[in-house]
C-alpha cells in the first residue's frame, strides 16, 4: 500500500492491510472472476496476504527509496488516471517523488514502513515479481505464491466436450485441491489494527524489517503441510464459490443441445427437416412430469448418468436461464439459430421444388391434404400422443388452399409414420389459434415455452400466426410454425401426464422441480463431479 | 499492451543461460512469438537433427500454456503432420509454474521417449508399436532429410 498518495486510487490507507491492498494491483489483466468480497474478507482476516504492489526487482542492499521506486506501476489499472500525476514524478528522480509518496504523518527520518515491509522480499515463482516476505505459501509443498497469482488459479473450465471441472492442482507439486496458508506479520496496520490508521502505530515503522526477518525464520521453520480442508488453508474453491453452478450450467446447456432434435416432416416418401427443437428445459414445474421418460425419473441404478443429470436439471430449472444468461450461454443459442437457418435454406429449396411439381400436377387433391403429418415432434409418436391427435385435424379445414398448395404436394397418405420424429405439419399448426382446437389454447398458456419460441419466431421471420392467412412466405412461416408447434407439443403433452418413451435428459420430476433451486448455492445442487 | 515482467525475465534468462541443445529467441516485432530450435537428443533416432519450432505465449500466459509447434517435419508418434505436439503439459497438465525453458526441455525429452500409446500421429504410432526398429529407421531418415 505504501504511501497513501500514490496508492490512493487503489484504496486509501484505511482500506489497506499491513501496507498491502485489498484489490489486485494489475499484474493480470483478465477478468476478475473470483469472488472479490470473499478475497477481501480473507485478507482482512489475515488468512491471505494482501495485494502488495510488487517490486520488479529487488536487492537486499537497496535503501527505502530504491525499494519504493521499484514498486511496479500498472498503467492499465482502472485508477490509472488518478495516478498519472504521481507517475510523472515517479519517472524522475526518486527524491522528487518522495514527498508525494509519503503517507501523511509518516516520519521523515528512519525507515519508511511501506518500504520496510519489502525487506527480504521474495520472488513469486509465477509472476516473477517481488513481494514482502509475508507471502502465501502452498499448503502442500510450502512454495511461495503471491495473492495476485493465487486468485488466478482456478478449476479447469468445463467445456462442452469435457463436462467436468477438475479441482486445480498445486502449480508446484501438482497435488490436487490447491490451497495456501498465510502467516501474517506480527504487527498490524490498516484495517484490523488496534485503533486503525497509521497514527496509532508509532512502533510499526521501525519494526517491520526486523519482523520480516523473524517471519522468514518462522516460514523456514514450517515444514509441515496442511490438508486442503484444514482451517488455515484458503482454497481456490473458496474464492470461487460458484464453480459448481457454472459447471452445472454448462452441463445443462450441453444437455439441452443433446436433446435438440431436428423436426422432420414426411412428405410423400421423403422426410424434410422443418425445424429444430431447442431442447431447453422450461422452468415450469407443472409440465415437468410429462417430460419424464420411461426411466422413471432416471433413478434406476443403471441410469446413473441420466439420474444425475435429471436431478441436476430439476434443481436448476428456475435459475438456469438467468444463470446461463450471465454466462453468455443464455437466450437463443447461436448454434440453434444456425441450424435453423440451414434448415430454412434447405426448406426453401425443397419448397421451390415442390412448387414446381405442384404446378405440374395442379390438382385439387393437394388442398385437401392437411393434417396427415400433424404428428408431434417432441416424442416419437408413442401411443399416448397418438390418442391426442384426433383433435388436431380440426384445424385442418381452416387451411387456405394457397398455403397448402405449396407445402402439401404430397398426398394424404403421407401421414407420419411411427418411429420418426415427424414435424408437426406447419400449415395446419399455424392457424391453430384461430381454430377452437382443444390444443390451441393450451399451447398459448404455457408461459415458459412461449417467450423462447417467440424470440425464435421473431428473428427469422414474420410470425406465422399473423402472416399465414394473408400472405404466405413459405419458408419462414414453415419454420416458425414448426417451432411454435414444438412448444405446442410440449404444452399438449403436458396435461396428459403420460410418461413418454424417449428423451434422455428430458426427464424431470415434478416434485423436485418445484424445489427452490438456488443455483448460486453449490450445496443445493446434489450433483457431484465425476 | 506492455509485456508482463515474467515474459521479459524469462526471455532474459533464456538468453543469458540457455538450456543445452535448445535456443529460443523472440521476434522483434512480437515479443510473445519465439523462434525455437531443439537439437535431437543423443541416442534417439532424432540425433543430429536440428528441429525448428515456433512458440507463442498467449495473452493468458502463464495461466495458459504456450502454444508450441514443430516447423520441421518429424516422424514421431506424438507429433502430427502439422507439427502439433501431444504433450500433457501443453494441455490440461499445464502449470503456471512451468516456463518456456521447462516446456522446451519436456519436448526434447519427448523426442527421446516417444509414447506410441498416446499417439497424435496414429499411423506413426502404429508403426512404432508394430515394428519399432523400422519406425526408428524412418525417423532417422526424416531427421537426415528434413532436420539437418
XYZ file of C-alpha atoms in Angstrom:
678
model
C 0.000 0.000 0.000
C 2.757 2.126 0.859
C 2.219 5.692 0.553
C -1.353 6.605 0.588
C -0.812 9.212 -2.053
C 0.199 7.129 -4.966
C -1.999 4.289 -3.985
C -4.993 6.377 -3.243
C -6.691 5.087 -6.322
C -6.138 1.626 -5.069
C -7.656 2.439 -1.782
C -6.927 4.803 0.979
C -4.681 3.726 3.713
C -7.625 2.837 5.856
C -8.504 0.341 3.134
C -5.166 -1.314 3.417
C -3.999 -4.243 5.411
C -0.447 -4.310 6.645
C 0.565 -1.885 3.912
C -0.965 -4.034 1.219
C -4.176 -3.551 -0.699
C -7.455 -5.370 -0.783
C -7.723 -5.411 -4.548
C -5.339 -6.704 -7.178
C -2.717 -4.313 -8.456
C -2.974 -5.288 -12.063
C -0.371 -7.963 -12.622
C -3.064 -9.782 -14.561
C -5.429 -8.024 -16.852
C -8.009 -10.721 -17.462
C -11.448 -10.841 -15.970
C -11.593 -10.844 -12.205
C -13.803 -13.831 -11.971
C -13.185 -14.677 -8.367
C -15.383 -13.512 -5.565
C -13.689 -10.303 -4.548
C -15.654 -9.877 -1.356
C -14.527 -13.279 -0.164
C -10.962 -12.363 -1.004
C -11.259 -9.042 0.774
C -12.566 -10.736 3.845
C -9.762 -13.271 3.808
C -7.196 -10.513 3.550
C -8.743 -8.606 6.418
C -8.739 -11.752 8.472
C -5.070 -12.197 7.620
C -5.714 -15.558 6.069
C -4.466 -14.403 2.707
C -1.647 -11.977 2.004
C -2.830 -8.567 0.884
C -2.260 -7.476 -2.668
C 1.084 -5.783 -2.239
C 2.392 -3.709 -5.026
C 5.129 -5.871 -6.429
C 8.709 -4.832 -6.990
C 10.075 -5.533 -10.412
C 13.458 -6.236 -8.961
C 14.852 -6.410 -5.501
C 18.284 -6.265 -3.973
C 18.986 -6.665 -0.296
C 21.290 -3.706 -0.458
C 18.591 -1.322 -1.586
C 17.542 1.519 0.615
C 13.968 2.543 1.173
C 13.929 4.948 -1.710
C 15.095 2.342 -4.119
C 12.501 -0.063 -2.892
C 9.716 2.430 -3.276
C 10.949 3.341 -6.705
C 10.942 -0.278 -7.776
C 7.322 -0.758 -6.935
C 5.539 -1.533 -10.083
C 3.059 0.847 -11.584
C 0.368 -0.696 -13.649
C -0.727 1.709 -16.321
C -3.744 -0.327 -17.185
C -5.109 -0.171 -13.747
C -8.559 1.246 -13.590
C -7.365 4.073 -11.443
C -4.560 4.949 -13.755
C -5.905 8.422 -14.223
C -5.697 9.256 -10.592
C -2.138 8.110 -10.522
C -0.862 9.704 -13.620
C 0.392 12.741 -11.840
C 2.325 10.659 -9.413
C 3.717 8.556 -12.136
C 5.047 11.531 -13.937
C 7.190 12.363 -10.998
C 7.865 8.764 -10.380
C 9.693 8.623 -13.650
C 12.009 11.287 -12.382
C 14.337 11.015 -9.524
C 13.300 9.138 -6.519
C 13.907 12.148 -4.340
C 11.413 14.273 -6.112
C 8.642 11.777 -5.676
C 9.416 11.236 -2.128
C 7.304 13.918 -0.514
C 4.315 12.872 -2.536
C 4.682 9.283 -1.707
C 4.813 9.663 1.991
C 1.729 8.985 3.971
C 0.599 11.972 5.887
C 2.105 11.938 9.270
C 4.780 9.475 8.379
C 8.149 10.278 9.752
C 10.745 11.791 7.577
C 13.500 10.074 9.363
C 14.184 6.438 9.854
C 12.735 3.548 7.999
C 9.656 4.081 5.911
C 7.239 1.350 6.923
C 5.889 0.733 3.482
C 9.399 0.247 2.255
C 10.445 -1.765 5.239
C 7.840 -4.425 4.563
C 9.744 -5.286 1.420
C 12.939 -6.097 3.277
C 13.801 -9.647 2.429
C 11.317 -9.615 -0.452
C 10.716 -12.905 -2.179
C 10.100 -13.537 -5.826
C 6.810 -15.130 -6.683
C 7.739 -18.073 -8.886
C 4.769 -17.474 -11.131
C 4.739 -13.786 -11.931
C 8.467 -13.291 -11.256
C 7.760 -10.194 -9.200
C 8.961 -9.481 -5.689
C 6.685 -9.257 -2.688
C 7.096 -8.743 1.031
C 8.210 -11.894 2.702
C 4.839 -12.365 4.317
C 3.598 -14.087 1.218
C 1.221 -17.016 0.820
C 2.638 -20.493 0.707
C 1.188 -23.536 -0.947
C -0.355 -25.733 1.682
C 1.167 -28.876 0.250
C 4.736 -28.035 -0.653
C 5.267 -24.697 1.083
C 6.136 -22.755 -2.039
C 5.578 -19.036 -2.228
C 2.770 -17.618 -4.295
C 1.550 -14.059 -4.306
C -2.109 -13.311 -3.891
C -2.224 -11.865 -7.369
C -1.267 -15.232 -8.824
C -3.272 -17.211 -6.330
C -6.558 -15.688 -7.379
C -5.790 -16.609 -10.978
C -5.645 -20.300 -10.230
C -8.935 -21.993 -10.751
C -10.583 -25.184 -11.670
C -10.464 -26.134 -15.276
C -13.331 -24.542 -17.077
C -15.844 -27.114 -18.129
C -16.300 -27.247 -21.850
C -18.987 -28.784 -23.924
C -16.714 -31.694 -24.637
C -15.238 -32.012 -21.190
C -18.032 -31.792 -18.719
C -16.077 -31.808 -15.553
C -14.324 -29.120 -13.661
C -11.298 -30.671 -12.089
C -10.002 -29.167 -8.914
C -6.939 -27.107 -9.547
C -3.686 -28.789 -8.775
C -0.848 -27.108 -6.977
C 1.227 -25.421 -9.661
C 4.383 -26.588 -7.949
C 3.794 -30.136 -6.810
C 0.618 -30.901 -8.755
C -1.235 -32.083 -5.690
C -4.964 -31.720 -6.041
C -7.080 -29.161 -4.251
C -4.676 -26.328 -4.309
C -4.717 -24.102 -1.289
C -2.455 -21.718 0.509
C -1.632 -20.724 4.027
C -0.554 -17.321 5.159
C 1.374 -16.219 8.181
C 0.760 -12.548 8.765
C 3.423 -10.293 10.188
C 3.408 -9.994 13.968
C 2.314 -6.375 13.750
C -0.773 -4.938 12.175
C -1.501 -1.836 10.164
C -4.552 -0.556 8.395
C -7.759 -2.497 8.739
C -7.869 -4.669 11.774
C -5.120 -2.812 13.547
C -5.963 -1.521 17.000
C -7.473 1.871 16.630
C -6.745 1.605 12.924
C -4.738 4.087 10.951
C -1.114 4.960 10.978
C -1.180 7.380 13.829
C -1.871 4.644 16.247
C 1.116 2.691 15.133
C 4.094 4.508 16.333
C 6.000 1.312 16.601
C 5.257 -0.160 13.236
C 7.580 1.958 11.189
C 10.621 0.541 12.793
C 9.588 -2.979 13.377
C 8.731 -4.450 10.019
C 12.227 -5.065 8.821
C 13.068 -6.903 11.963
C 9.817 -8.682 11.909
C 10.084 -9.813 8.381
C 13.398 -11.346 9.196
C 11.938 -13.263 12.049
C 9.000 -14.057 9.873
C 11.310 -15.597 7.377
C 12.691 -17.715 10.100
C 9.286 -18.993 11.049
C 8.454 -19.648 7.450
C 11.517 -21.688 7.053
C 10.823 -23.487 10.242
C 7.446 -24.522 8.982
C 7.741 -27.688 7.080
C 4.518 -29.413 7.664
C 1.864 -29.372 5.028
C -1.806 -28.792 5.531
C -4.797 -30.693 4.353
C -6.921 -28.832 1.891
C -9.756 -28.783 4.380
C -7.801 -27.552 7.333
C -8.978 -24.220 8.563
C -5.712 -22.405 7.985
C -5.915 -23.140 4.333
C -7.561 -20.943 1.744
C -8.500 -22.969 -1.282
C -9.216 -21.771 -4.746
C -12.756 -23.051 -4.432
C -13.269 -20.762 -1.501
C -12.717 -17.706 -3.612
C -14.805 -19.030 -6.469
C -17.782 -20.463 -4.701
C -19.801 -20.526 -7.877
C -17.689 -23.047 -9.699
C -20.211 -25.801 -9.317
C -23.076 -23.708 -10.509
C -21.056 -22.822 -13.569
C -20.280 -26.422 -14.228
C -23.906 -27.335 -13.930
C -24.937 -24.575 -16.230
C -22.580 -25.788 -18.907
C -23.801 -29.308 -18.438
C -27.344 -28.159 -18.740
C -26.524 -26.292 -21.899
C -24.964 -29.385 -23.342
C -27.886 -31.488 -22.307
C -30.168 -29.064 -23.948
C -28.160 -29.286 -27.092
C -28.148 -33.052 -26.950
C -31.888 -33.069 -26.595
C -32.315 -30.944 -29.582
C -33.948 -32.752 -32.391
C -34.488 -31.876 -35.910
C -38.122 -31.956 -36.670
C -38.847 -33.890 -39.774
C -41.939 -33.767 -41.784
C -42.807 -36.508 -44.070
C -43.940 -35.543 -47.475
C -44.626 -38.402 -49.714
C -41.752 -40.729 -49.170
C -39.406 -38.032 -48.104
C -38.525 -36.545 -44.773
C -37.940 -32.861 -44.789
C -36.405 -31.026 -41.907
C -38.716 -28.275 -40.900
C -37.321 -27.098 -37.632
C -35.354 -27.839 -34.608
C -36.429 -28.237 -31.055
C -34.454 -26.249 -28.599
C -34.346 -28.979 -26.028
C -34.428 -26.257 -23.493
C -35.728 -27.091 -20.111
C -38.582 -24.940 -19.134
C -38.772 -23.774 -15.604
C -42.414 -24.567 -15.392
C -42.931 -27.207 -12.811
C -46.380 -28.163 -13.875
C -45.421 -29.838 -17.073
C -42.333 -31.405 -15.693
C -43.824 -34.793 -15.241
C -44.892 -35.081 -18.775
C -41.351 -34.928 -19.873
C -40.282 -37.762 -17.735
C -39.115 -40.575 -19.766
C -39.753 -44.175 -19.188
C -36.744 -44.444 -16.992
C -38.910 -43.306 -14.194
C -37.137 -40.126 -13.360
C -33.868 -41.733 -14.039
C -33.451 -43.144 -10.582
C -32.735 -46.648 -11.651
C -29.229 -47.688 -10.795
C -28.223 -48.360 -14.319
C -29.037 -44.839 -15.261
C -26.525 -43.107 -13.136
C -25.743 -40.506 -15.660
C -29.265 -39.875 -16.509
C -30.441 -39.607 -12.997
C -27.722 -37.272 -12.036
C -28.465 -35.134 -14.940
C -32.132 -35.150 -14.342
C -31.783 -34.252 -10.743
C -29.466 -31.509 -11.613
C -31.880 -30.184 -14.111
C -34.637 -30.129 -11.634
C -32.626 -28.016 -9.358
C -31.578 -25.665 -11.992
C -34.638 -25.027 -13.921
C -35.653 -21.964 -12.083
C -32.409 -20.153 -12.285
C -30.999 -21.701 -15.332
C -31.972 -19.124 -17.839
C -30.807 -16.351 -15.664
C -27.570 -18.099 -14.935
C -26.913 -19.055 -18.497
C -27.559 -15.534 -19.478
C -24.880 -14.397 -17.153
C -22.521 -16.897 -18.671
C -23.238 -15.908 -22.200
C -24.952 -19.188 -22.833
C -28.401 -17.864 -22.455
C -31.002 -16.767 -24.873
C -31.037 -18.230 -28.269
C -28.171 -20.445 -28.849
C -26.159 -19.293 -31.773
C -25.809 -22.839 -32.852
C -29.519 -23.281 -32.668
C -30.078 -20.315 -34.891
C -27.522 -21.533 -37.353
C -29.141 -24.905 -37.577
C -32.431 -23.242 -38.167
C -31.029 -21.047 -40.863
C -29.540 -24.034 -42.589
C -32.843 -25.702 -42.348
C -34.645 -22.712 -43.659
C -32.482 -22.677 -46.728
C -32.931 -26.348 -47.251
C -36.619 -25.907 -46.910
C -36.666 -23.042 -49.280
C -35.071 -25.168 -51.862
C -37.379 -28.030 -51.175
C -40.483 -25.948 -51.416
C -39.298 -24.384 -54.552
C -39.015 -27.798 -55.994
C -42.395 -28.747 -54.677
C -43.940 -25.704 -56.105
C -42.705 -26.727 -59.468
C -44.057 -30.188 -59.041
C -47.281 -28.787 -57.812
C -47.581 -26.580 -60.762
C -47.299 -29.599 -62.942
C -49.877 -31.552 -61.090
C -52.168 -28.668 -60.456
C -54.793 -30.754 -58.888
C -57.162 -30.016 -56.073
C -56.056 -33.005 -54.153
C -53.259 -31.168 -52.530
C -55.584 -28.798 -50.856
C -57.377 -31.498 -49.050
C -54.286 -32.861 -47.606
C -53.888 -31.274 -44.299
C -53.199 -32.844 -41.090
C -51.725 -36.015 -42.294
C -48.386 -35.318 -40.871
C -49.527 -33.438 -37.878
C -47.559 -35.680 -35.660
C -45.960 -34.144 -32.688
C -42.300 -33.726 -32.779
C -41.267 -33.987 -29.235
C -41.932 -37.644 -28.975
C -41.560 -40.464 -31.301
C -45.174 -40.993 -31.791
C -45.949 -43.011 -28.739
C -49.473 -44.255 -28.439
C -50.254 -41.685 -25.863
C -49.610 -38.901 -28.228
C -51.469 -40.572 -30.900
C -54.522 -40.691 -28.799
C -54.489 -36.986 -28.577
C -54.025 -36.498 -32.199
C -57.526 -36.727 -33.443
C -58.095 -33.296 -32.167
C -55.584 -31.880 -34.500
C -57.470 -32.365 -37.696
C -59.963 -29.865 -36.550
C -57.632 -27.183 -37.566
C -57.199 -28.606 -40.960
C -60.148 -27.180 -42.803
C -59.014 -23.739 -41.986
C -56.002 -24.108 -44.073
C -56.253 -21.963 -47.015
C -55.666 -23.566 -50.323
C -52.950 -21.136 -51.030
C -50.915 -22.208 -48.126
C -51.431 -25.831 -48.641
C -50.674 -25.803 -52.230
C -47.101 -25.065 -51.703
C -46.142 -27.398 -48.998
C -48.561 -30.186 -49.357
C -47.791 -31.567 -52.650
C -47.893 -34.870 -51.008
C -50.952 -36.946 -50.774
C -52.830 -37.652 -47.602
C -51.063 -40.917 -47.462
C -48.005 -39.094 -46.313
C -49.199 -39.372 -42.789
C -46.498 -39.656 -40.299
C -45.055 -42.981 -39.670
C -44.028 -44.372 -36.393
C -40.601 -44.097 -35.028
C -39.633 -40.894 -36.685
C -39.767 -37.525 -35.198
C -42.186 -36.112 -37.550
C -42.526 -32.440 -37.558
C -45.923 -31.059 -36.936
C -47.398 -30.006 -40.096
C -46.683 -26.399 -40.014
C -49.510 -25.465 -42.286
C -52.145 -26.692 -40.040
C -50.363 -25.679 -36.963
C -50.145 -22.072 -37.753
C -53.828 -21.386 -37.807
C -54.360 -23.250 -34.607
C -55.191 -20.236 -32.526
C -57.903 -19.318 -34.915
C -59.462 -22.677 -34.517
C -61.156 -23.812 -31.377
C -58.954 -26.774 -31.272
C -58.553 -28.053 -27.770
C -54.873 -27.821 -28.175
C -54.555 -24.287 -29.243
C -55.286 -22.509 -26.035
C -53.132 -24.773 -24.061
C -50.187 -24.121 -26.157
C -50.631 -20.457 -25.628
C -50.986 -20.898 -21.954
C -47.569 -22.243 -21.419
C -45.707 -19.243 -20.255
C -42.390 -20.894 -20.138
C -42.358 -22.041 -23.660
C -43.794 -19.104 -25.370
C -41.219 -16.485 -24.664
C -38.436 -18.512 -26.084
C -40.434 -19.557 -29.075
C -41.483 -16.077 -29.726
C -37.979 -14.913 -29.803
C -37.224 -17.586 -32.301
C -40.182 -16.593 -34.324
C -39.217 -13.045 -34.275
C -35.742 -13.352 -35.516
C -36.036 -15.193 -38.734
C -39.409 -14.175 -39.935
C -42.777 -12.642 -39.518
C -44.832 -14.564 -37.107
C -46.768 -17.274 -38.809
C -49.933 -16.752 -36.915
C -50.383 -13.393 -38.430
C -48.875 -13.913 -41.755
C -50.104 -17.300 -42.687
C -53.623 -16.355 -43.504
C -52.890 -13.320 -45.537
C -49.609 -13.644 -47.248
C -47.687 -16.755 -47.469
C -43.961 -16.521 -47.067
C -43.470 -20.222 -47.216
C -40.116 -20.951 -45.723
C -40.436 -18.534 -42.913
C -43.810 -19.432 -41.736
C -42.985 -23.032 -42.162
C -40.048 -22.836 -39.920
C -41.533 -20.733 -37.251
C -44.747 -22.610 -37.295
C -42.791 -25.732 -36.764
C -41.099 -24.147 -33.858
C -44.320 -22.919 -32.478
C -45.578 -26.402 -32.871
C -42.859 -27.750 -30.717
C -43.993 -25.654 -27.908
C -47.465 -26.695 -28.642
C -46.268 -30.200 -28.409
C -44.860 -29.618 -25.020
C -47.988 -27.976 -23.913
C -50.234 -30.535 -25.269
C -48.300 -33.360 -23.879
C -48.130 -31.807 -20.532
C -51.635 -32.242 -19.300
C -51.615 -35.817 -20.327
C -49.068 -36.663 -17.666
C -48.059 -39.655 -19.603
C -44.543 -40.807 -19.282
C -43.000 -40.660 -22.644
C -40.633 -43.087 -24.105
C -37.641 -41.123 -25.052
C -35.597 -38.114 -24.379
C -32.804 -38.988 -22.087
C -32.355 -35.982 -20.008
C -35.725 -34.602 -20.758
C -36.949 -36.237 -17.657
C -37.966 -34.091 -14.856
C -39.752 -34.843 -11.705
C -42.496 -32.625 -10.719
C -41.814 -32.793 -7.059
C -38.241 -31.843 -7.165
C -38.648 -29.451 -9.963
C -40.600 -27.215 -7.705
C -37.921 -27.013 -5.129
C -36.370 -23.660 -4.775
C -33.157 -24.435 -6.502
C -30.856 -21.658 -5.589
C -28.257 -22.038 -8.216
C -25.646 -19.887 -6.574
C -25.571 -22.213 -3.639
C -23.460 -25.054 -4.679
C -24.744 -27.151 -1.822
C -28.177 -27.184 -3.234
C -27.006 -28.971 -6.291
C -26.731 -32.612 -5.493
C -24.661 -33.410 -8.476
C -21.125 -34.287 -7.786
C -18.208 -34.359 -10.007
C -17.497 -37.475 -11.856
C -0.149 -3.683 -24.096
C 3.058 -3.924 -22.217
C 4.778 -7.216 -21.851
C 4.403 -8.840 -18.447
C 7.527 -8.790 -16.388
C 7.550 -12.531 -16.306
C 7.923 -12.806 -20.066
C 10.693 -10.233 -20.071
C 12.536 -12.070 -17.344
C 12.088 -15.441 -18.960
C 13.404 -14.098 -22.218
C 16.407 -12.605 -20.484
C 17.157 -15.813 -18.663
C 16.785 -17.880 -21.795
C 19.351 -15.668 -23.430
C 21.761 -15.498 -20.544
C 21.519 -19.115 -19.500
C 20.240 -21.197 -22.399
C 19.321 -24.812 -21.860
C 21.699 -27.211 -23.583
C 20.605 -28.054 -27.085
C 17.811 -25.524 -27.016
C 17.524 -21.982 -28.261
C 14.601 -19.634 -28.138
C 14.562 -16.045 -29.220
C 11.622 -13.705 -29.553
C 10.629 -11.968 -32.722
C 11.467 -8.320 -32.707
C 8.012 -7.289 -33.713
C 6.221 -9.710 -31.432
C 7.917 -10.473 -28.174
C 5.440 -13.225 -27.437
C 6.440 -15.162 -30.510
C 9.631 -17.206 -30.296
C 11.766 -18.958 -32.858
C 12.928 -22.152 -31.252
C 15.411 -24.805 -32.152
C 15.835 -28.098 -30.392
C 18.661 -30.477 -31.077
C 17.638 -34.083 -31.408
C 18.743 -35.849 -28.243
C 21.734 -38.150 -28.459
C 20.856 -41.798 -28.676
C 17.454 -41.105 -30.187
C 16.517 -41.534 -33.834
C 16.477 -37.754 -33.958
C 20.115 -37.377 -33.019
C 21.974 -34.980 -35.189
C 18.853 -33.168 -36.276
C 18.106 -29.576 -35.516
C 14.393 -29.091 -35.278
C 12.755 -25.753 -35.706
C 9.685 -24.910 -33.707
C 7.532 -21.903 -33.100
C 6.327 -20.935 -29.669
C 3.695 -18.395 -28.843
C 2.777 -17.057 -25.439
C -0.946 -16.305 -25.403
C -2.382 -13.362 -23.573
C -3.240 -15.550 -20.599
C 0.262 -16.898 -20.224
C 1.378 -18.089 -17.721
C -2.102 -19.079 -16.684
C -2.485 -20.778 -20.048
C 0.194 -22.880 -21.682
C 2.328 -21.607 -24.521
C 1.401 -22.811 -27.978
C 4.225 -24.789 -29.480
C 4.503 -26.424 -32.877
C 7.198 -28.163 -34.841
C 8.043 -26.451 -38.083
C 10.458 -29.135 -39.141
C 8.931 -32.351 -40.398
C 9.440 -35.131 -37.910
C 8.463 -38.782 -37.789
C 7.305 -39.147 -34.221
C 4.165 -40.783 -32.805
C 3.284 -37.792 -30.670
C 3.822 -35.136 -33.294
C 1.485 -34.908 -36.222
C 1.864 -33.781 -39.796
C 1.124 -30.207 -38.856
C 3.770 -30.239 -36.186
C 1.310 -30.275 -33.340
C 2.612 -31.870 -30.213
C 0.762 -34.237 -27.933
C 2.191 -33.385 -24.571
C 0.092 -33.163 -21.451
C 1.800 -30.111 -20.014
C 0.859 -28.213 -23.139
C -2.743 -29.011 -22.414
C -4.560 -29.965 -19.263
C -1.479 -30.580 -17.188
C -0.130 -27.124 -17.702
C 1.016 -25.363 -14.585
C 1.848 -21.682 -14.351
C 4.993 -22.669 -12.526
C 6.288 -24.160 -15.748
C 8.237 -21.945 -18.095
C 9.335 -21.714 -21.675
C 12.519 -23.438 -20.698
C 10.819 -26.355 -18.963
C 8.387 -26.766 -21.814
C 11.167 -26.989 -24.356
C 13.112 -29.409 -22.195
C 9.989 -31.543 -21.979
C 9.650 -31.538 -25.739
C 13.262 -32.528 -26.079
C 12.622 -35.368 -23.656
C 9.638 -36.422 -25.714
C 11.963 -36.938 -28.651
C 13.981 -39.363 -26.562
C 10.931 -41.152 -25.290
C 8.151 -41.431 -27.851
C 4.885 -42.582 -26.387
C 3.005 -44.538 -29.055
C 0.278 -45.407 -26.571
C -0.907 -41.833 -26.567
C -0.479 -41.023 -30.203
C -1.237 -37.964 -32.168
C 0.015 -39.325 -35.444
C -1.791 -42.625 -35.404
C -0.065 -44.129 -38.385
C 3.342 -43.358 -36.975
C 2.294 -44.719 -33.611
C 1.065 -47.896 -35.231
C 4.362 -48.227 -36.994
C 6.229 -47.686 -33.743
C 4.170 -50.276 -31.941
C 4.310 -52.910 -34.613
C 7.884 -52.529 -35.701
C 9.836 -50.142 -33.598
C 13.114 -50.791 -35.362
C 11.699 -49.983 -38.722
C 9.857 -46.957 -37.414
C 13.045 -45.629 -35.907
C 14.729 -46.112 -39.220
C 12.135 -43.888 -40.832
C 12.555 -41.358 -38.041
C 16.284 -41.292 -38.733
C 15.671 -40.895 -42.429
C 13.365 -37.989 -41.857
C 15.795 -36.439 -39.455
C 18.533 -36.652 -42.043
C 16.266 -35.412 -44.777
C 14.465 -32.556 -43.072
C 16.285 -31.641 -39.880
C 19.819 -31.109 -40.991
